[in-house]
PDB file of C-alpha atoms and ligand atoms in Angstrom:
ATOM      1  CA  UNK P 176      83.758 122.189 119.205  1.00 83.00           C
ATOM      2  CA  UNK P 177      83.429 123.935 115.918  1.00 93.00           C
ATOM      3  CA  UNK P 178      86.131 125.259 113.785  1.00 98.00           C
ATOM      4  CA  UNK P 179      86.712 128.782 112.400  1.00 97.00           C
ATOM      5  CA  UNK P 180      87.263 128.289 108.769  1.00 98.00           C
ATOM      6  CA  UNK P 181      89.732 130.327 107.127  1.00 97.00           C
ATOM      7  CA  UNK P 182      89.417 129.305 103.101  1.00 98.00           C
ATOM      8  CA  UNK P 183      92.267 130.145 100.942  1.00 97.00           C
ATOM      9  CA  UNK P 184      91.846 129.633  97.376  1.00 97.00           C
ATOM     10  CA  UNK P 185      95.402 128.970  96.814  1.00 97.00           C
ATOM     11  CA  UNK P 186      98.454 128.523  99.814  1.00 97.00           C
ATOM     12  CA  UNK P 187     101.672 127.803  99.372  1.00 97.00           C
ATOM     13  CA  UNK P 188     101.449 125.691 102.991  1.00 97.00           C
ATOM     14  CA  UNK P 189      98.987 126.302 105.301  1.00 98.00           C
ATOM     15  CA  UNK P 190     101.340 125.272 107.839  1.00 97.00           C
ATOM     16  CA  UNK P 191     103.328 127.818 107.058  1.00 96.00           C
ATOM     17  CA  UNK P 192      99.772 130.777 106.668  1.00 96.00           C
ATOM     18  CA  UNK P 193      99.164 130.014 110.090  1.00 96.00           C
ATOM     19  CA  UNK P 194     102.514 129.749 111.398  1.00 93.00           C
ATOM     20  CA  UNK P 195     103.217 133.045 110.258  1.00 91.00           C
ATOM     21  CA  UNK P 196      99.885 134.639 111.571  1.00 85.00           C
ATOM     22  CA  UNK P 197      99.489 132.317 115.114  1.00 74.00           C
ATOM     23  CA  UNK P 198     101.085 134.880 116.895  1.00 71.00           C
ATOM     24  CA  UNK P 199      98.396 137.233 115.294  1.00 78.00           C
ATOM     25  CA  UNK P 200      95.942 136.143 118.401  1.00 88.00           C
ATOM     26  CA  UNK P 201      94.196 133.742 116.219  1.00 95.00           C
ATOM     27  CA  UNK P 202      91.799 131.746 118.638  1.00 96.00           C
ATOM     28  CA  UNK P 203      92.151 128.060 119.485  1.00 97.00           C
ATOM     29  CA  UNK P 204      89.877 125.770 116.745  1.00 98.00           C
ATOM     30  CA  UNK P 205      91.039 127.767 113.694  1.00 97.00           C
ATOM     31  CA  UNK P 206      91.876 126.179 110.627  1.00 98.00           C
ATOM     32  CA  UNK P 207      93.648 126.830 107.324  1.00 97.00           C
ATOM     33  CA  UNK P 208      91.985 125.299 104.532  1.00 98.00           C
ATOM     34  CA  UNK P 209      92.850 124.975 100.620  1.00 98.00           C
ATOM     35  CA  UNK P 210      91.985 123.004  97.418  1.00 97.00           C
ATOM     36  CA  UNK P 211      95.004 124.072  95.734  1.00 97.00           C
ATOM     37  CA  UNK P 212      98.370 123.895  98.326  1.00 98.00           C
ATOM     38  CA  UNK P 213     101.382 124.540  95.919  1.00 96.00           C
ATOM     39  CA  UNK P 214     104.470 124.221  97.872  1.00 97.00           C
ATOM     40  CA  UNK P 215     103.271 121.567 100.617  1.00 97.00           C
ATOM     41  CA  UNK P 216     105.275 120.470 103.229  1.00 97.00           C
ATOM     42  CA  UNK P 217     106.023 116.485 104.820  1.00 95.00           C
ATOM     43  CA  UNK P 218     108.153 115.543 107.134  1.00 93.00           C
ATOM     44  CA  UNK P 219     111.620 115.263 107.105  1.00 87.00           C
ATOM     45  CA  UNK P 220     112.001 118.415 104.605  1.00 89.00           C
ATOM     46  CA  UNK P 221     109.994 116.026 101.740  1.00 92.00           C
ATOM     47  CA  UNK P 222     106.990 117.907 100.167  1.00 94.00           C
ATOM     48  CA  UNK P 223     103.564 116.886 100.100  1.00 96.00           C
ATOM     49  CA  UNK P 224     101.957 115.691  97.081  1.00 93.00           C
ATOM     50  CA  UNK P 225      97.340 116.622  96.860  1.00 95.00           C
ATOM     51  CA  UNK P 226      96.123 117.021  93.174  1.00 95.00           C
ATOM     52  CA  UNK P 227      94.125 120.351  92.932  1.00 96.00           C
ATOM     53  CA  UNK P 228      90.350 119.984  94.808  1.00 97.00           C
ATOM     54  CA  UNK P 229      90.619 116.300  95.231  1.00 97.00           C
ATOM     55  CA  UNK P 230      92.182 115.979  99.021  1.00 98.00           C
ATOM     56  CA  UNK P 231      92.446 117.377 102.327  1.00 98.00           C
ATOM     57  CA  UNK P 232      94.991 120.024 102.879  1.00 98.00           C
ATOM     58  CA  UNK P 233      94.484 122.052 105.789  1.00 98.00           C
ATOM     59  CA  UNK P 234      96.586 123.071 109.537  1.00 98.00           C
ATOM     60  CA  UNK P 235      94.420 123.149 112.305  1.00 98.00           C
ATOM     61  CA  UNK P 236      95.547 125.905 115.493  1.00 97.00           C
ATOM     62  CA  UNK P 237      95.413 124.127 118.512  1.00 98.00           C
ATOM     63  CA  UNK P 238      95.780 126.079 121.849  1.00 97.00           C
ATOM     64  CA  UNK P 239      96.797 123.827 124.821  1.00 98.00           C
ATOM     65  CA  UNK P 240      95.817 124.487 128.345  1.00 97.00           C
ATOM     66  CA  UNK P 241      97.424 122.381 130.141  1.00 97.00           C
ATOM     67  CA  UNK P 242      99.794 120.119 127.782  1.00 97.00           C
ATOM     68  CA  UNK P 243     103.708 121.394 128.668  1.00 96.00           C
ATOM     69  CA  UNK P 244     105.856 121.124 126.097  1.00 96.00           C
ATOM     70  CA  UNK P 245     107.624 118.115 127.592  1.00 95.00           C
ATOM     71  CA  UNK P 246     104.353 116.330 126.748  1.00 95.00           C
ATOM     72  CA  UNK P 247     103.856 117.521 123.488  1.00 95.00           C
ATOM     73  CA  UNK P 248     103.697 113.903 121.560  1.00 97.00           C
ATOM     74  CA  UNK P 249     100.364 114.296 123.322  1.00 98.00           C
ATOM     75  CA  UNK P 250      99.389 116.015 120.476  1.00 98.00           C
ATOM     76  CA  UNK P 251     100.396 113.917 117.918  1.00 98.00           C
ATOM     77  CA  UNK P 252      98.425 111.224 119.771  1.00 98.00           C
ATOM     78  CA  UNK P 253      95.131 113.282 119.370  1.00 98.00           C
ATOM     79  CA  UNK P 254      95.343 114.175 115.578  1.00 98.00           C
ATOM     80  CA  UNK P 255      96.577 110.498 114.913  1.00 98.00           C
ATOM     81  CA  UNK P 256      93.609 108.940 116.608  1.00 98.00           C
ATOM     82  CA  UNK P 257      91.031 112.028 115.337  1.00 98.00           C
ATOM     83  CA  UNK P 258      91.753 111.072 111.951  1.00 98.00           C
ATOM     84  CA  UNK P 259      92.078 107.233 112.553  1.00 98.00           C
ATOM     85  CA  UNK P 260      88.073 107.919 114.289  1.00 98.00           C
ATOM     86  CA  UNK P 261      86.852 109.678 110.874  1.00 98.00           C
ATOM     87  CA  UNK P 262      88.387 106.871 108.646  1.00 98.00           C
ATOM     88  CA  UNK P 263      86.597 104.533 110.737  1.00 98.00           C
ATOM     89  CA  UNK P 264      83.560 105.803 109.637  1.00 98.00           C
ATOM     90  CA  UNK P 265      83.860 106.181 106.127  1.00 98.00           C
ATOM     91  CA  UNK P 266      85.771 103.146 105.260  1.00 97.00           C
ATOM     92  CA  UNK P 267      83.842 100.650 106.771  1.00 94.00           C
ATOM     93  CA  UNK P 268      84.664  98.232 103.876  1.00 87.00           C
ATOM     94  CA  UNK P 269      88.071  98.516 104.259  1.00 85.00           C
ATOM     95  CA  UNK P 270      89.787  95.046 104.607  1.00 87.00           C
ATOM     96  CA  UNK P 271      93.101  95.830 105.704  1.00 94.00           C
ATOM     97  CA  UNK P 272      93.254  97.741 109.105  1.00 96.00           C
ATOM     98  CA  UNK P 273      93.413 101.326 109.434  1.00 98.00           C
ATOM     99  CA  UNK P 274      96.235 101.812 111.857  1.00 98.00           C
ATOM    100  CA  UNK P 275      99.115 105.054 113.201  1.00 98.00           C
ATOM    101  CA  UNK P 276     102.723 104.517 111.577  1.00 98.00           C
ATOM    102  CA  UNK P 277     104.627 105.401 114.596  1.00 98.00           C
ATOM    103  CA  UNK P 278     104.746 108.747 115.636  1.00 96.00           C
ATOM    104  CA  UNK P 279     101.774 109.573 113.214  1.00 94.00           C
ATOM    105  CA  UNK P 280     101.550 108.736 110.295  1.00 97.00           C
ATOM    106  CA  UNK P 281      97.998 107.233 108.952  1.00 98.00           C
ATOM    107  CA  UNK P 282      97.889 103.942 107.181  1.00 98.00           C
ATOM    108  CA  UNK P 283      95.460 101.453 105.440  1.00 98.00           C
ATOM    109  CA  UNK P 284      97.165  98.260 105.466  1.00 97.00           C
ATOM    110  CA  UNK P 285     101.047  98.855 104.325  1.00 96.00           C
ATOM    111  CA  UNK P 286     100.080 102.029 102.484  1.00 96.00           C
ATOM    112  CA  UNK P 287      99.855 105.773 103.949  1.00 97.00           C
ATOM    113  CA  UNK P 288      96.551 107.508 103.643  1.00 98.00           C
ATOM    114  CA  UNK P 289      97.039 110.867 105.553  1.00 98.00           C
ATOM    115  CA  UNK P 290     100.365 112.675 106.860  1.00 97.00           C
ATOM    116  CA  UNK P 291     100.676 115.406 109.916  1.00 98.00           C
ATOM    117  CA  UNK P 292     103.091 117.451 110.168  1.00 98.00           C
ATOM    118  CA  UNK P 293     102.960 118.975 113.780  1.00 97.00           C
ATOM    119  CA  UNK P 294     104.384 122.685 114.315  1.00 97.00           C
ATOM    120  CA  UNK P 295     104.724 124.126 118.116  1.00 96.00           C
ATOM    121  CA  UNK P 296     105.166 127.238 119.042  1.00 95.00           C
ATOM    122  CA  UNK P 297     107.014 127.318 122.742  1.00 96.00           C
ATOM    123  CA  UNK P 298     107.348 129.966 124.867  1.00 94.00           C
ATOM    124  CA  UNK P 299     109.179 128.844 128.526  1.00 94.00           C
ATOM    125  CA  UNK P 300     107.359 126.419 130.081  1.00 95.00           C
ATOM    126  CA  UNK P 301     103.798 126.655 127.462  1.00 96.00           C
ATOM    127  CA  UNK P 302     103.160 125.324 124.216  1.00 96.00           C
ATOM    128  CA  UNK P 303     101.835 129.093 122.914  1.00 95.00           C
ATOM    129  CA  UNK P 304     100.302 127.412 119.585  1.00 96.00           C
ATOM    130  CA  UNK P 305     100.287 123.840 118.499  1.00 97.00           C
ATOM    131  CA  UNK P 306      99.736 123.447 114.559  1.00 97.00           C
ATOM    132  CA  UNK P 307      98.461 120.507 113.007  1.00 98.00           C
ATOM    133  CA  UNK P 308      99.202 119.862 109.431  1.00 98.00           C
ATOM    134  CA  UNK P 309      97.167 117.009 108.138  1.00 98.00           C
ATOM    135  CA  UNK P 310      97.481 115.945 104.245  1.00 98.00           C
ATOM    136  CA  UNK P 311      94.556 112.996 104.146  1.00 98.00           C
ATOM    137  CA  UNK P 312      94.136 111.546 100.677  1.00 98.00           C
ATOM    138  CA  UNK P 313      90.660 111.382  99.579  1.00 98.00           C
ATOM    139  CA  UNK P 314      89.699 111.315  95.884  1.00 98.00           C
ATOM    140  CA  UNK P 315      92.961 111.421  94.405  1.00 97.00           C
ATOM    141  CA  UNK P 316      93.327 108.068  92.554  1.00 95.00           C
ATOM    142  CA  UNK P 317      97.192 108.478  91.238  1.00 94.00           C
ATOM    143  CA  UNK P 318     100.254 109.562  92.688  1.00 94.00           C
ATOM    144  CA  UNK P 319     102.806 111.377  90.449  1.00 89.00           C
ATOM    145  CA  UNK P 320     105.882 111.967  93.388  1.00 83.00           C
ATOM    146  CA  UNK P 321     108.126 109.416  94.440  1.00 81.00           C
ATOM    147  CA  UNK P 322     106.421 108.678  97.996  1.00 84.00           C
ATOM    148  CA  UNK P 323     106.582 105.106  98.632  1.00 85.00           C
ATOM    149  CA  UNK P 324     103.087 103.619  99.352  1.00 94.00           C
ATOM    150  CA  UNK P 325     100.147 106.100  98.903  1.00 96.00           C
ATOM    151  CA  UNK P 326      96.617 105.515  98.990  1.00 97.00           C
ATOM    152  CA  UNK P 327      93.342 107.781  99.210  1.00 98.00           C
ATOM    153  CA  UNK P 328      90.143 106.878 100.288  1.00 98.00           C
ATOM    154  CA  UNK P 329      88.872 106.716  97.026  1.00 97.00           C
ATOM    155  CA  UNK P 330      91.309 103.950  95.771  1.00 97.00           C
ATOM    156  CA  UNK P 331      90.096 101.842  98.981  1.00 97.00           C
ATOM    157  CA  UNK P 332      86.168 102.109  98.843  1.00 96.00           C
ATOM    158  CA  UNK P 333      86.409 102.561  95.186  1.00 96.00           C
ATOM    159  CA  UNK P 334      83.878 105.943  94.966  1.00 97.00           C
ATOM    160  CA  UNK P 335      84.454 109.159  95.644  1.00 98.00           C
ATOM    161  CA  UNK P 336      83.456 110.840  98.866  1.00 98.00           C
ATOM    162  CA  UNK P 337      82.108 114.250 100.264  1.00 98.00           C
ATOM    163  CA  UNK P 338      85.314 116.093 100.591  1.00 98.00           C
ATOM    164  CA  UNK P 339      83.805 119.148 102.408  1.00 98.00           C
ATOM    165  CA  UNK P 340      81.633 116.487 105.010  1.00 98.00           C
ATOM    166  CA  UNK P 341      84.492 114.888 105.551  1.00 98.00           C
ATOM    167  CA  UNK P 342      86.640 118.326 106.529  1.00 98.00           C
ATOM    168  CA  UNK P 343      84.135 118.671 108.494  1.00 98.00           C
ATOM    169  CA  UNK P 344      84.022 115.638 110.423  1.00 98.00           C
ATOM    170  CA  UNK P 345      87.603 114.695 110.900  1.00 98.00           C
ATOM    171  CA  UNK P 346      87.897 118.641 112.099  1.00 98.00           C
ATOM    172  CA  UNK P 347      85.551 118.280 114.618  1.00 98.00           C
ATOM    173  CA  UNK P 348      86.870 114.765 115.698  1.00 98.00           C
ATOM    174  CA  UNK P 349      89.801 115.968 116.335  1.00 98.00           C
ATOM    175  CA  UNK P 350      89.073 119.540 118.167  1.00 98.00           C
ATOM    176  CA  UNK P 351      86.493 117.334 120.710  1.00 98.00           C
ATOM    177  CA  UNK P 352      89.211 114.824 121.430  1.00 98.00           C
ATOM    178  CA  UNK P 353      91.611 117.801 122.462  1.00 98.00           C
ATOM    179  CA  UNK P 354      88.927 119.467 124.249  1.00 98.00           C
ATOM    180  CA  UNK P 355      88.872 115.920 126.002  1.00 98.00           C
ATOM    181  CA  UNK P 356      92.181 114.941 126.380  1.00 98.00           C
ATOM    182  CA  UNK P 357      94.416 118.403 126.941  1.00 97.00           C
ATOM    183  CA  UNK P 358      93.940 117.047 130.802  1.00 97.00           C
ATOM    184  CA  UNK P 359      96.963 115.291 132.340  1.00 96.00           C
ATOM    185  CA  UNK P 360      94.451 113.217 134.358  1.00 97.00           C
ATOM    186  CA  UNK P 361      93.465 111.364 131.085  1.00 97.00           C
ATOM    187  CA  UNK P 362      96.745 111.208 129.083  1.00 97.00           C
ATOM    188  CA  UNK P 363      96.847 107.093 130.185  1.00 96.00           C
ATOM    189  CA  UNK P 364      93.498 106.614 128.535  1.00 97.00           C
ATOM    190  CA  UNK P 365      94.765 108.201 125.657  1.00 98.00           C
ATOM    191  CA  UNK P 366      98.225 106.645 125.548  1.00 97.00           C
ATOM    192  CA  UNK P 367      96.738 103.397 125.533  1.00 97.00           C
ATOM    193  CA  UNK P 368      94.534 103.712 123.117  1.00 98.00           C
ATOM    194  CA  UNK P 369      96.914 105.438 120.650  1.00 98.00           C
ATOM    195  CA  UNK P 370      99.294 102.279 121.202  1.00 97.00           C
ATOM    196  CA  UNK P 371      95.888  99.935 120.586  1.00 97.00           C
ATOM    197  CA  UNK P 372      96.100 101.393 117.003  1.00 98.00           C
ATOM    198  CA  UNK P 373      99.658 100.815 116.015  1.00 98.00           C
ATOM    199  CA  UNK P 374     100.744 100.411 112.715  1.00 98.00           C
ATOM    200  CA  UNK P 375     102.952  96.856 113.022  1.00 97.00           C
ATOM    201  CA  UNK P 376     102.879  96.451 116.730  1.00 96.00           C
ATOM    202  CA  UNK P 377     103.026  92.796 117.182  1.00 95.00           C
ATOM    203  CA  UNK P 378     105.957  90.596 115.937  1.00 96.00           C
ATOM    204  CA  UNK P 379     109.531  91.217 114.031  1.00 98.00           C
ATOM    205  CA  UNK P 380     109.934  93.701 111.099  1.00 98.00           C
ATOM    206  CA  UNK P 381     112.784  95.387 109.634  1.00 98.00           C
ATOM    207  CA  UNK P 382     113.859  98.898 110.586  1.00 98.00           C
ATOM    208  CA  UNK P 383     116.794 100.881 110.066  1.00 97.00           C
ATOM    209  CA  UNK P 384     118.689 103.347 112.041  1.00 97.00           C
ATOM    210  CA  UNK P 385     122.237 104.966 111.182  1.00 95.00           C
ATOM    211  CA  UNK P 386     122.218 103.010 107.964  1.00 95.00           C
ATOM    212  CA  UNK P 387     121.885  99.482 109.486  1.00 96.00           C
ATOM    213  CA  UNK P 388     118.840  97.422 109.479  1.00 97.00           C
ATOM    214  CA  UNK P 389     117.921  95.326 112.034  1.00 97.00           C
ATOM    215  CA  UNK P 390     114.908  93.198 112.614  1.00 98.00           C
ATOM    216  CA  UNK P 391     113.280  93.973 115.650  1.00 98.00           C
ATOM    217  CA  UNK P 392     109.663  94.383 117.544  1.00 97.00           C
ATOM    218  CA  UNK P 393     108.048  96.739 119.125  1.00 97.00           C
ATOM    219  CA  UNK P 394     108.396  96.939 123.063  1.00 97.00           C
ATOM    220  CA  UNK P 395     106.819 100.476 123.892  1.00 95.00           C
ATOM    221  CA  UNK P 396     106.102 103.749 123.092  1.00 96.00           C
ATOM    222  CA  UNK P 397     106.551 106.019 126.077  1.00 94.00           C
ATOM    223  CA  UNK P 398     104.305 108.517 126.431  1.00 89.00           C
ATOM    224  CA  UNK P 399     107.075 111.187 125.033  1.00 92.00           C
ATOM    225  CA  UNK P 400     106.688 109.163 122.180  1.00 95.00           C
ATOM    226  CA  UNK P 401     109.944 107.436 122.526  1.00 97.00           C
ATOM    227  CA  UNK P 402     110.370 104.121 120.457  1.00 98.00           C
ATOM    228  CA  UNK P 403     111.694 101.209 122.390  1.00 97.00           C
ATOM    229  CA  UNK P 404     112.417  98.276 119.909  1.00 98.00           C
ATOM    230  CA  UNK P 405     114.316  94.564 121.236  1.00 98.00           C
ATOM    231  CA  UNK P 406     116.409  93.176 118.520  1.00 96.00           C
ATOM    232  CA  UNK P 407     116.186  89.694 117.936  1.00 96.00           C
ATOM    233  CA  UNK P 408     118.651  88.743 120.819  1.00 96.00           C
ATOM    234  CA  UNK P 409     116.341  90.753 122.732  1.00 96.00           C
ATOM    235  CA  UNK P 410     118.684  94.103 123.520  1.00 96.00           C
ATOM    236  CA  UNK P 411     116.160  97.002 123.655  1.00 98.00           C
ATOM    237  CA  UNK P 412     116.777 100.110 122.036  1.00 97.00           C
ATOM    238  CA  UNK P 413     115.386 103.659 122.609  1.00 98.00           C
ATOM    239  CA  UNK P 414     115.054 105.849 119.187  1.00 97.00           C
ATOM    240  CA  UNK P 415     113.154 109.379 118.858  1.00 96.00           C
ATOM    241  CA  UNK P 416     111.868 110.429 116.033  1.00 92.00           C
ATOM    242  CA  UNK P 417     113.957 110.681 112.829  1.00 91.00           C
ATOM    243  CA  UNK P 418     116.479 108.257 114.466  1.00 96.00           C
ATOM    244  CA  UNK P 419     114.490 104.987 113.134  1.00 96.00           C
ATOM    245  CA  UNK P 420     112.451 104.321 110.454  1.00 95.00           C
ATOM    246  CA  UNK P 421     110.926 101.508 109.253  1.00 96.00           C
ATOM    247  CA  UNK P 422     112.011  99.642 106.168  1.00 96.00           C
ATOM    248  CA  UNK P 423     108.650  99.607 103.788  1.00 89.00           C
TER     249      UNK P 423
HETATM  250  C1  LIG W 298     104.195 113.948 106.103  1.00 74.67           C
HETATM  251  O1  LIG W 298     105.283 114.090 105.555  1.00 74.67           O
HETATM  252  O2  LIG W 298     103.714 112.815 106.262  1.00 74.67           O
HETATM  253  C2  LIG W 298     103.427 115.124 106.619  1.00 74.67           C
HETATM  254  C3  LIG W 298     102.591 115.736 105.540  1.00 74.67           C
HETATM  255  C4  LIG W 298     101.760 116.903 106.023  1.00 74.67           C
HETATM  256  C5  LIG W 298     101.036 117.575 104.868  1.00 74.67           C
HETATM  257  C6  LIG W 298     100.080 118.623 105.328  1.00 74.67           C
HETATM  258  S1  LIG W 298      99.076 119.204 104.019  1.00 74.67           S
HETATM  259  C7  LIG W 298      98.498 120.526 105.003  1.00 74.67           C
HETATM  260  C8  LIG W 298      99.665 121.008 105.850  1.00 74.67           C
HETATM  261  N1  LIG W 298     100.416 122.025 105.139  1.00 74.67           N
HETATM  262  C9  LIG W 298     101.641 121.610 104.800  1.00 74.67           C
HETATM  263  O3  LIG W 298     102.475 122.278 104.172  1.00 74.67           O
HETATM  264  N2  LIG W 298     101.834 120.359 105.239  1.00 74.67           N
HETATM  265  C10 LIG W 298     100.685 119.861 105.964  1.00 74.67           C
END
């Protein structure tokens, strides 16, 4: 499926542009898209760092059918494994893996290529408007803010690429898997192979949760995108989102 372009020379957030105007009957497959995004959001209430023209910045309105808002980590699942298909193309060199920080962020190796920042839109039992923020580093080749471990595709191959071609792509990726995939007959298929592409998902590493870190592996991800973790006396532990994180 193709998306509708809507090209802002200059957002604040295009979360936020299409936030504000989804309710404005904008159709499924529309997208938000700006070089120059000067109050970006992340996760968590952190901003988003993308030098002017250089990266990906855009929200792409997604219109479920038949995902309920119980299932929305369905969503995240999509996006995640959209973008993780486009890097797969370009960065064919890459040595270290390209792999989804659990719930989604994207990685190369230990270092975080592309953020999402998912915003629904509920009304009873429907998910009205799903938004998809994704932030995917592309030619940038320094970071100013104080994120931990970025990367762009750039830094990785080591030459710039096609920033428009790869819009492009990764859009479309993304709007054909949820075509596919907004089907509860086929969330398994896509549960698994989400979990196929975790980010650290064999063996002991250190997270933390209320302050404490613990070393622990990773058990399961349920498909609401609950973590289950076993400590290293083997006690599992459930976490959602924001109650865990993993120690870098
Ligand atoms: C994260 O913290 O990892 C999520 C970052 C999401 C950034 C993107 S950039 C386009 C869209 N608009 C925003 O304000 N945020 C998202």
């Amino acid at each position: 499926m193709k998306p509708i372009y809507i090209r802002l020379d200059s957002v604040a957030s295009t979360n936020t542009y299409l936030t504000s105007r989804a309710a404005d009957n904008l159709p499924h497959a529309t997208v938000a898209t700006t070089d120059r995004q000067t109050a970006g959001r992340g996760q968590r209430g952190n901003s988003w760092e993308a030098a002017d023209g250089k990266n990906i910045t855009l929200s792409i309105l997604l219109r479920p059918k038949e995902i309920l808002p119980s299932q929305q980590f369905v969503v995240s699942e999509i996006v995640s494994l959209g973008i993780v298909n486009t890097l797969d193309h370009y960065l064919t060199e890459a040595e270290e893996e390209i792999s989804i920080k659990w719930p989604n962020d994207i990685y190369v190796g230990d270092k975080k290529i592309c953020g999402i920042l998912i915003e629904n839109s509920l009304m009873g039992n429907k998910i009205v408007s799903s938004i998809a923020g994704i932030g995917l580093n592309v030619n940038q080749d320094r970071f100013l803010s104080d994120a931990p471990n970025p990367v762009s595709m750039a830094i990785i191959a080591g030459h710039e690429f096609p920033l428009e071609e790869v819009r492009d792509r990764m859009c479309e990726e993304i709007l054909t898997l949820f075509d596919r995939f907004d089907n509860p007959n086929r969330y398994d298929g896509l549960h698994s192979a989400y979990k196929g592409r975790l980010w650290r998902r064999n063996g002991f590493h250190k997270f933390v949760a209320d302050g404490m870190e613990f070393d622990a592996e990773i058990v399961d991800i349920a498909p609401d995108g609950i973590l289950t973790l076993a400590d290293t006396d083997g006690n599992h532990r459930k976490f959602a989102f924001k109650e865990v994180a993993f120690v870098l």
